[in-house]
C-alpha cells in the first residue's frame, strides 16, 4: 500500500501541549462568575414565586407603615366628626353636618 | 437529596446539573473535554495562547448561561460544544489573522533539538500549517474535525450544519488544495499527486 505523503504530514501535524493549569484556571474562574440564567427546578420556581409575593406584595415595609399612618389618620381625623355628633344628631340633613361643623364662635347660621 | 457527581456521568446529565448551578458537574465537564476542545481551537487559530483563551471563554460562557444548551434537542454535548468552540475560534481567527511560517518555526524550535533533520521537519510542518491556514474556512474546519478530532463525517455535518456529502466534498477539496500548495512549496513531490487523486 502506498502511503500518501500528505496524509503522513497531516497525521504528524504537531499541536503544542496546552498548559497543565488550564482546567484549573477555567473551574476557578467559574467560581467568580455568577450564573445569570441558571434553569430552576419547578420546586425552586414555586418557592421563588412565593418569595416574590411575600417580598413585593405582602410585606413591603414602607407600604405597611403608610397603611398604619393612614388608619391612624382616619381614626384621629374621624374624632372631629365624633365631637360634632350632637350637631349631627340635631339635623337630619347630612349636608348640613359639614356646614355646622365648620361654624366658629360668633358665626350666625340663622 | 441529589446524588453526587461522578466521572461516569454522561455529558448531557452533567449539563442538566450545570443548569442547576452545580459547579462540581461543571468541573467534571471541563476536566473531561478541555484538552479536546483546546486542540480543536488550536487547529483553527494556530496559536497556543489564543486557543486556550477561546476554550476558557467558551466554558465560562457556558457556565454563565447554561440555558443555551437544550438537552431536549437530543444533540450530543460534544457535537454542540464543538460548534460553539469552532465558531468562537473562527471569529477570533478572522479578527487576528494568521500565524506566519516564522511563528510556527519559533514554536517548534523552542520545543525540540536543533538537529538539521528536526529543523527540516519543523519547516515542513510550518509550511503545512501555512497551507492549511490558506484553505477556505469551511474546508479547513471540515478537515480539522474529520481528520483530527475523531469526529465522524456525520457529526462534522451536524456541527457545520451541512449534509454528509457536502462534508466529504469539502474534505476532498481541502486535501487537493493542500497537496497543490505543498507541491508548489516543494514540501511534497509531484508523485504524491498521483497517489492522492
mmCIF file of C-alpha atoms in Angstrom:
data_model
loop_
_atom_site.group_PDB
_atom_site.id
_atom_site.type_symbol
_atom_site.label_atom_id
_atom_site.label_comp_id
_atom_site.label_asym_id
_atom_site.label_seq_id
_atom_site.Cartn_x
_atom_site.Cartn_y
_atom_site.Cartn_z
ATOM 1 C CA UNK A 1 0.000 0.000 0.000
ATOM 2 C CA UNK A 2 1.395 3.335 -0.987
ATOM 3 C CA UNK A 3 1.161 5.923 1.764
ATOM 4 C CA UNK A 4 0.123 9.358 0.670
ATOM 5 C CA UNK A 5 2.859 11.807 1.747
ATOM 6 C CA UNK A 6 0.252 14.413 2.538
ATOM 7 C CA UNK A 7 -1.639 12.042 4.836
ATOM 8 C CA UNK A 8 1.572 11.284 6.722
ATOM 9 C CA UNK A 9 2.265 15.000 7.086
ATOM 10 C CA UNK A 10 -1.276 15.660 8.245
ATOM 11 C CA UNK A 11 -1.149 12.833 10.773
ATOM 12 C CA UNK A 12 2.109 14.155 12.216
ATOM 13 C CA UNK A 13 0.849 17.711 12.430
ATOM 14 C CA UNK A 14 2.008 18.980 15.796
ATOM 15 C CA UNK A 15 -0.121 20.737 18.378
ATOM 16 C CA UNK A 16 1.716 22.164 21.389
ATOM 17 C CA UNK A 17 0.505 20.806 24.708
ATOM 18 C CA UNK A 18 -1.904 23.085 26.496
ATOM 19 C CA UNK A 19 -0.740 24.433 29.803
ATOM 20 C CA UNK A 20 -1.460 21.970 32.581
ATOM 21 C CA UNK A 21 -3.320 24.521 34.680
ATOM 22 C CA UNK A 22 -5.880 25.454 32.028
ATOM 23 C CA UNK A 23 -8.620 23.278 33.508
ATOM 24 C CA UNK A 24 -7.968 24.691 36.984
ATOM 25 C CA UNK A 25 -7.995 28.179 35.580
ATOM 26 C CA UNK A 26 -11.398 27.583 33.996
ATOM 27 C CA UNK A 27 -13.033 25.981 37.031
ATOM 28 C CA UNK A 28 -11.616 28.626 39.390
ATOM 29 C CA UNK A 29 -12.739 31.467 37.139
ATOM 30 C CA UNK A 30 -16.227 29.961 37.051
ATOM 31 C CA UNK A 31 -16.412 30.273 40.837
ATOM 32 C CA UNK A 32 -16.036 34.023 40.465
ATOM 33 C CA UNK A 33 -18.637 34.281 37.733
ATOM 34 C CA UNK A 34 -22.281 34.285 38.724
ATOM 35 C CA UNK A 35 -24.708 32.203 36.706
ATOM 36 C CA UNK A 36 -27.140 34.668 35.252
ATOM 37 C CA UNK A 37 -29.799 32.394 33.847
ATOM 38 C CA UNK A 38 -29.479 29.021 35.513
ATOM 39 C CA UNK A 39 -32.587 26.955 34.901
ATOM 40 C CA UNK A 40 -34.507 26.436 38.164
ATOM 41 C CA UNK A 41 -36.233 23.257 39.293
ATOM 42 C CA UNK A 42 -40.063 23.543 39.386
ATOM 43 C CA UNK A 43 -39.980 23.384 43.204
ATOM 44 C CA UNK A 44 -37.375 26.152 43.287
ATOM 45 C CA UNK A 45 -39.511 28.179 40.905
ATOM 46 C CA UNK A 46 -42.520 27.699 43.181
ATOM 47 C CA UNK A 47 -40.555 28.753 46.221
ATOM 48 C CA UNK A 48 -39.111 31.764 44.483
ATOM 49 C CA UNK A 49 -42.581 32.758 43.279
ATOM 50 C CA UNK A 50 -43.853 32.728 46.851
ATOM 51 C CA UNK A 51 -40.760 34.623 47.895
ATOM 52 C CA UNK A 52 -41.564 37.258 45.309
ATOM 53 C CA UNK A 53 -45.155 37.519 46.563
ATOM 54 C CA UNK A 54 -44.030 37.963 50.153
ATOM 55 C CA UNK A 55 -41.261 40.321 49.272
ATOM 56 C CA UNK A 56 -43.161 42.544 46.880
ATOM 57 C CA UNK A 57 -46.771 42.436 47.957
ATOM 58 C CA UNK A 58 -47.341 41.221 51.475
ATOM 59 C CA UNK A 59 -44.530 42.674 53.467
ATOM 60 C CA UNK A 60 -43.263 45.817 51.848
ATOM 61 C CA UNK A 61 -42.376 47.771 54.978
ATOM 62 C CA UNK A 62 -42.903 51.294 53.639
ATOM 63 C CA UNK A 63 -46.381 50.336 52.483
ATOM 64 C CA UNK A 64 -47.210 48.796 55.882
ATOM 65 C CA UNK A 65 -46.018 51.928 57.669
ATOM 66 C CA UNK A 66 -48.070 54.086 55.324
ATOM 67 C CA UNK A 67 -51.138 51.939 55.906
ATOM 68 C CA UNK A 68 -50.791 52.301 59.704
ATOM 69 C CA UNK A 69 -50.371 56.053 59.333
ATOM 70 C CA UNK A 70 -53.482 56.238 57.148
ATOM 71 C CA UNK A 71 -55.569 54.190 59.590
ATOM 72 C CA UNK A 72 -54.408 56.369 62.479
ATOM 73 C CA UNK A 73 -55.067 59.457 60.397
ATOM 74 C CA UNK A 74 -58.603 58.349 59.618
ATOM 75 C CA UNK A 75 -59.191 57.419 63.202
ATOM 76 C CA UNK A 76 -57.905 60.696 64.618
ATOM 77 C CA UNK A 77 -59.480 62.719 61.816
ATOM 78 C CA UNK A 78 -62.763 60.948 62.433
ATOM 79 C CA UNK A 79 -62.693 62.030 66.066
ATOM 80 C CA UNK A 80 -63.601 65.589 64.966
ATOM 81 C CA UNK A 81 -66.686 64.147 63.429
ATOM 82 C CA UNK A 82 -67.448 62.374 66.695
ATOM 83 C CA UNK A 83 -67.233 65.693 68.551
ATOM 84 C CA UNK A 84 -69.848 67.123 66.269
ATOM 85 C CA UNK A 85 -72.178 64.208 66.880
ATOM 86 C CA UNK A 86 -74.644 66.358 68.843
ATOM 87 C CA UNK A 87 -74.746 68.712 65.891
ATOM 88 C CA UNK A 88 -75.281 65.765 63.599
ATOM 89 C CA UNK A 89 -77.964 64.464 65.900
ATOM 90 C CA UNK A 90 -79.789 67.740 65.736
ATOM 91 C CA UNK A 91 -80.233 67.611 61.995
ATOM 92 C CA UNK A 92 -81.392 65.099 59.518
ATOM 93 C CA UNK A 93 -79.690 66.829 56.595
ATOM 94 C CA UNK A 94 -76.263 65.254 56.214
ATOM 95 C CA UNK A 95 -75.021 68.147 54.090
ATOM 96 C CA UNK A 96 -75.600 70.471 56.981
ATOM 97 C CA UNK A 97 -73.262 68.467 59.169
ATOM 98 C CA UNK A 98 -70.287 69.969 57.375
ATOM 99 C CA UNK A 99 -71.847 73.390 57.381
ATOM 100 C CA UNK A 100 -72.482 73.188 61.079
ATOM 101 C CA UNK A 101 -69.157 71.604 61.883
ATOM 102 C CA UNK A 102 -67.332 74.466 60.189
ATOM 103 C CA UNK A 103 -69.104 77.099 62.227
ATOM 104 C CA UNK A 104 -66.933 79.142 64.504
ATOM 105 C CA UNK A 105 -67.839 81.045 67.602
ATOM 106 C CA UNK A 106 -69.745 84.152 66.647
ATOM 107 C CA UNK A 107 -70.948 82.804 63.315
ATOM 108 C CA UNK A 108 -74.598 83.048 62.725
ATOM 109 C CA UNK A 109 -76.319 80.400 60.733
ATOM 110 C CA UNK A 110 -79.839 81.544 61.066
ATOM 111 C CA UNK B 1 -31.072 14.850 48.178
ATOM 112 C CA UNK B 2 -29.416 14.873 44.738
ATOM 113 C CA UNK B 3 -26.832 12.162 44.031
ATOM 114 C CA UNK B 4 -23.236 13.339 43.921
ATOM 115 C CA UNK B 5 -21.481 13.975 40.631
ATOM 116 C CA UNK B 6 -19.165 11.245 39.380
ATOM 117 C CA UNK B 7 -16.844 10.774 36.442
ATOM 118 C CA UNK B 8 -19.063 8.138 34.830
ATOM 119 C CA UNK B 9 -21.958 10.504 34.272
ATOM 120 C CA UNK B 10 -22.902 11.326 30.696
ATOM 121 C CA UNK B 11 -22.084 14.818 29.451
ATOM 122 C CA UNK B 12 -25.755 15.541 28.902
ATOM 123 C CA UNK B 13 -26.598 14.601 32.532
ATOM 124 C CA UNK B 14 -23.750 16.763 33.754
ATOM 125 C CA UNK B 15 -25.160 19.637 31.722
ATOM 126 C CA UNK B 16 -28.531 19.180 33.432
ATOM 127 C CA UNK B 17 -26.732 19.690 36.714
ATOM 128 C CA UNK B 18 -24.734 22.641 35.435
ATOM 129 C CA UNK B 19 -28.067 24.217 34.545
ATOM 130 C CA UNK B 20 -29.000 23.906 38.224
ATOM 131 C CA UNK B 21 -25.798 25.660 39.243
ATOM 132 C CA UNK B 22 -23.747 22.555 40.109
ATOM 133 C CA UNK B 23 -20.116 23.642 39.969
ATOM 134 C CA UNK B 24 -18.897 20.067 40.588
ATOM 135 C CA UNK B 25 -20.616 18.877 37.409
ATOM 136 C CA UNK B 26 -19.104 21.801 35.508
ATOM 137 C CA UNK B 27 -15.622 20.845 36.780
ATOM 138 C CA UNK B 28 -16.071 17.259 35.548
ATOM 139 C CA UNK B 29 -17.056 18.531 32.086
ATOM 140 C CA UNK B 30 -14.068 20.861 31.999
ATOM 141 C CA UNK B 31 -11.657 18.115 33.118
ATOM 142 C CA UNK B 32 -13.089 15.747 30.564
ATOM 143 C CA UNK B 33 -13.083 17.926 27.472
ATOM 144 C CA UNK B 34 -10.712 20.885 27.808
ATOM 145 C CA UNK B 35 -7.839 19.195 26.001
ATOM 146 C CA UNK B 36 -10.016 18.032 23.115
ATOM 147 C CA UNK B 37 -11.514 21.470 22.559
ATOM 148 C CA UNK B 38 -8.145 23.159 23.015
ATOM 149 C CA UNK B 39 -6.755 21.048 20.161
ATOM 150 C CA UNK B 40 -9.793 21.888 18.007
ATOM 151 C CA UNK B 41 -9.360 25.613 18.686
ATOM 152 C CA UNK B 42 -5.617 25.407 18.104
ATOM 153 C CA UNK B 43 -6.073 23.781 14.716
ATOM 154 C CA UNK B 44 -8.123 26.761 13.646
ATOM 155 C CA UNK B 45 -6.156 29.637 15.117
ATOM 156 C CA UNK B 46 -2.648 28.075 15.290
ATOM 157 C CA UNK B 47 -1.769 29.920 18.470
ATOM 158 C CA UNK B 48 -1.468 28.325 21.895
ATOM 159 C CA UNK B 49 -2.479 31.345 23.975
ATOM 160 C CA UNK B 50 -5.408 32.160 21.725
ATOM 161 C CA UNK B 51 -6.609 28.552 21.700
ATOM 162 C CA UNK B 52 -6.512 28.439 25.498
ATOM 163 C CA UNK B 53 -8.366 31.748 25.771
ATOM 164 C CA UNK B 54 -11.014 30.571 23.313
ATOM 165 C CA UNK B 55 -11.669 27.365 25.268
ATOM 166 C CA UNK B 56 -11.703 29.170 28.608
ATOM 167 C CA UNK B 57 -14.071 31.787 27.261
ATOM 168 C CA UNK B 58 -16.404 29.174 25.768
ATOM 169 C CA UNK B 59 -16.590 27.210 29.019
ATOM 170 C CA UNK B 60 -17.142 30.325 31.121
ATOM 171 C CA UNK B 61 -19.943 31.451 28.830
ATOM 172 C CA UNK B 62 -21.460 28.003 29.189
ATOM 173 C CA UNK B 63 -21.267 28.286 32.978
ATOM 174 C CA UNK B 64 -22.714 31.779 32.958
ATOM 175 C CA UNK B 65 -25.596 30.996 30.622
ATOM 176 C CA UNK B 66 -26.164 27.222 30.798
ATOM 177 C CA UNK B 67 -29.666 27.573 29.402
ATOM 178 C CA UNK B 68 -28.140 27.932 25.912
ATOM 179 C CA UNK B 69 -27.756 24.136 25.992
ATOM 180 C CA UNK B 70 -31.057 22.459 25.247
ATOM 181 C CA UNK B 71 -30.961 18.775 26.160
ATOM 182 C CA UNK B 72 -34.420 18.283 24.663
ATOM 183 C CA UNK B 73 -32.984 18.704 21.163
ATOM 184 C CA UNK B 74 -31.214 15.372 21.603
ATOM 185 C CA UNK B 75 -27.829 16.558 20.330
ATOM 186 C CA UNK B 76 -24.614 15.249 21.788
ATOM 187 C CA UNK B 77 -22.989 17.777 24.122
ATOM 188 C CA UNK B 78 -19.599 17.437 22.433
ATOM 189 C CA UNK B 79 -21.049 17.935 18.940
ATOM 190 C CA UNK B 80 -22.860 21.041 20.093
ATOM 191 C CA UNK B 81 -19.859 22.414 22.014
ATOM 192 C CA UNK B 82 -17.540 21.757 19.052
ATOM 193 C CA UNK B 83 -19.748 24.125 17.133
ATOM 194 C CA UNK B 84 -19.519 26.731 19.908
ATOM 195 C CA UNK B 85 -15.714 26.476 20.148
ATOM 196 C CA UNK B 86 -15.235 26.310 16.391
ATOM 197 C CA UNK B 87 -17.368 29.397 15.812
ATOM 198 C CA UNK B 88 -15.503 31.270 18.514
ATOM 199 C CA UNK B 89 -12.149 30.217 17.055
ATOM 200 C CA UNK B 90 -13.243 31.307 13.570
ATOM 201 C CA UNK B 91 -14.363 34.702 14.868
ATOM 202 C CA UNK B 92 -11.075 35.077 16.650
ATOM 203 C CA UNK B 93 -9.111 33.973 13.607
ATOM 204 C CA UNK B 94 -10.930 36.465 11.377
ATOM 205 C CA UNK B 95 -10.110 39.293 13.755
ATOM 206 C CA UNK B 96 -6.470 38.450 14.404
ATOM 207 C CA UNK B 97 -5.338 36.978 11.116
ATOM 208 C CA UNK B 98 -2.754 34.483 10.804
ATOM 209 C CA UNK B 99 0.282 32.692 12.015
ATOM 210 C CA UNK B 100 3.358 33.156 9.876
ATOM 211 C CA UNK B 101 5.837 30.462 8.993
ATOM 212 C CA UNK B 102 8.379 32.038 11.328
ATOM 213 C CA UNK B 103 5.893 31.912 14.234
ATOM 214 C CA UNK B 104 5.390 28.237 13.619
ATOM 215 C CA UNK B 105 9.118 27.632 13.324
ATOM 216 C CA UNK B 106 9.835 29.510 16.546
ATOM 217 C CA UNK B 107 7.274 27.424 18.332
ATOM 218 C CA UNK B 108 8.736 24.159 17.129
ATOM 219 C CA UNK B 109 12.332 25.261 17.696
ATOM 220 C CA UNK B 110 11.502 26.037 21.300
ATOM 221 C CA UNK B 111 10.345 22.524 21.945
ATOM 222 C CA UNK B 112 12.918 20.438 20.175
ATOM 223 C CA UNK B 113 16.589 19.923 19.390
ATOM 224 C CA UNK B 114 18.143 21.884 16.589
ATOM 225 C CA UNK B 115 19.442 18.995 14.513
ATOM 226 C CA UNK B 116 19.119 19.539 10.776
ATOM 227 C CA UNK B 117 16.526 16.820 10.182
ATOM 228 C CA UNK B 118 14.399 18.127 13.024
ATOM 229 C CA UNK B 119 14.575 21.613 11.534
ATOM 230 C CA UNK B 120 13.616 20.261 8.143
ATOM 231 C CA UNK B 121 10.643 18.516 9.663
ATOM 232 C CA UNK B 122 9.756 21.672 11.528
ATOM 233 C CA UNK B 123 9.902 23.615 8.305
ATOM 234 C CA UNK B 124 7.627 21.110 6.599
ATOM 235 C CA UNK B 125 5.170 21.437 9.489
ATOM 236 C CA UNK B 126 5.321 25.190 9.281
ATOM 237 C CA UNK B 127 4.552 25.120 5.558
ATOM 238 C CA UNK B 128 1.754 22.655 6.179
ATOM 239 C CA UNK B 129 0.339 24.963 8.842
ATOM 240 C CA UNK B 130 0.513 27.903 6.475
ATOM 241 C CA UNK B 131 -1.107 25.928 3.662
ATOM 242 C CA UNK B 132 -3.919 24.862 5.989
ATOM 243 C CA UNK B 133 -4.488 28.448 7.051
ATOM 244 C CA UNK B 134 -4.796 29.422 3.394
ATOM 245 C CA UNK B 135 -7.627 26.959 2.795
ATOM 246 C CA UNK B 136 -11.152 28.334 2.552
ATOM 247 C CA UNK B 137 -12.689 28.415 6.014
ATOM 248 C CA UNK B 138 -15.226 25.617 5.550
ATOM 249 C CA UNK B 139 -12.672 23.288 4.002
ATOM 250 C CA UNK B 140 -10.309 23.932 6.895
ATOM 251 C CA UNK B 141 -12.987 23.220 9.506
ATOM 252 C CA UNK B 142 -14.138 20.032 7.793
ATOM 253 C CA UNK B 143 -10.563 18.811 7.504
ATOM 254 C CA UNK B 144 -9.750 19.611 11.130
ATOM 255 C CA UNK B 145 -12.845 17.994 12.567
ATOM 256 C CA UNK B 146 -12.816 14.861 10.450
ATOM 257 C CA UNK B 147 -9.101 14.284 10.264
ATOM 258 C CA UNK B 148 -8.048 15.120 13.786
ATOM 259 C CA UNK B 149 -10.799 15.238 16.303
ATOM 260 C CA UNK B 150 -12.128 11.753 15.801
ATOM 261 C CA UNK B 151 -15.421 13.282 14.824
ATOM 262 C CA UNK B 152 -17.366 11.252 12.260
ATOM 263 C CA UNK B 153 -18.389 12.839 8.969
ATOM 264 C CA UNK B 154 -21.989 12.711 10.175
ATOM 265 C CA UNK B 155 -21.102 14.644 13.341
ATOM 266 C CA UNK B 156 -18.985 17.073 11.330
ATOM 267 C CA UNK B 157 -22.020 17.631 9.129
ATOM 268 C CA UNK B 158 -24.123 18.386 12.223
ATOM 269 C CA UNK B 159 -21.505 20.744 13.613
ATOM 270 C CA UNK B 160 -21.197 22.568 10.309
ATOM 271 C CA UNK B 161 -24.898 22.415 9.602
ATOM 272 C CA UNK B 162 -24.436 20.830 6.169
ATOM 273 C CA UNK B 163 -25.030 17.385 4.661
ATOM 274 C CA UNK B 164 -22.607 14.470 4.906
ATOM 275 C CA UNK B 165 -21.947 14.591 1.150
ATOM 276 C CA UNK B 166 -21.008 18.245 1.448
ATOM 277 C CA UNK B 167 -18.538 17.381 4.230
ATOM 278 C CA UNK B 168 -16.939 14.661 2.098
ATOM 279 C CA UNK B 169 -16.638 17.076 -0.783
ATOM 280 C CA UNK B 170 -15.121 19.776 1.463
ATOM 281 C CA UNK B 171 -12.515 17.330 2.804
ATOM 282 C CA UNK B 172 -11.638 16.143 -0.692
ATOM 283 C CA UNK B 173 -11.223 19.687 -1.951
ATOM 284 C CA UNK B 174 -9.220 20.644 1.139
ATOM 285 C CA UNK B 175 -6.773 17.814 0.583
ATOM 286 C CA UNK B 176 -6.465 18.593 -3.122
ATOM 287 C CA UNK B 177 -5.782 22.253 -2.302
ATOM 288 C CA UNK B 178 -3.220 21.335 0.338
ATOM 289 C CA UNK B 179 -1.484 18.921 -1.975
ATOM 290 C CA UNK B 180 -1.128 21.571 -4.692
ATOM 291 C CA UNK B 181 0.045 24.151 -2.222
ATOM 292 C CA UNK B 182 2.662 21.848 -0.678
ATOM 293 C CA UNK B 183 3.910 20.696 -4.083
ATOM 294 C CA UNK B 184 4.408 24.343 -5.059
ATOM 295 C CA UNK B 185 6.450 24.847 -1.896
ATOM 296 C CA UNK B 186 8.467 21.730 -2.589
ATOM 297 C CA UNK B 187 7.317 20.074 0.636
ATOM 298 C CA UNK B 188 5.896 17.018 -1.110
ATOM 299 C CA UNK B 189 6.679 15.550 -4.507
ATOM 300 C CA UNK B 190 4.596 15.579 -7.687
ATOM 301 C CA UNK B 191 4.317 11.810 -7.253
ATOM 302 C CA UNK B 192 2.067 12.393 -4.256
ATOM 303 C CA UNK B 193 -0.489 13.994 -6.522
ATOM 304 C CA UNK B 194 -0.857 10.712 -8.381
ATOM 305 C CA UNK B 195 -1.416 8.753 -5.155
ATOM 306 C CA UNK B 196 -3.734 11.301 -3.737
ATOM 307 C CA UNK B 197 -6.025 11.722 -6.672
#
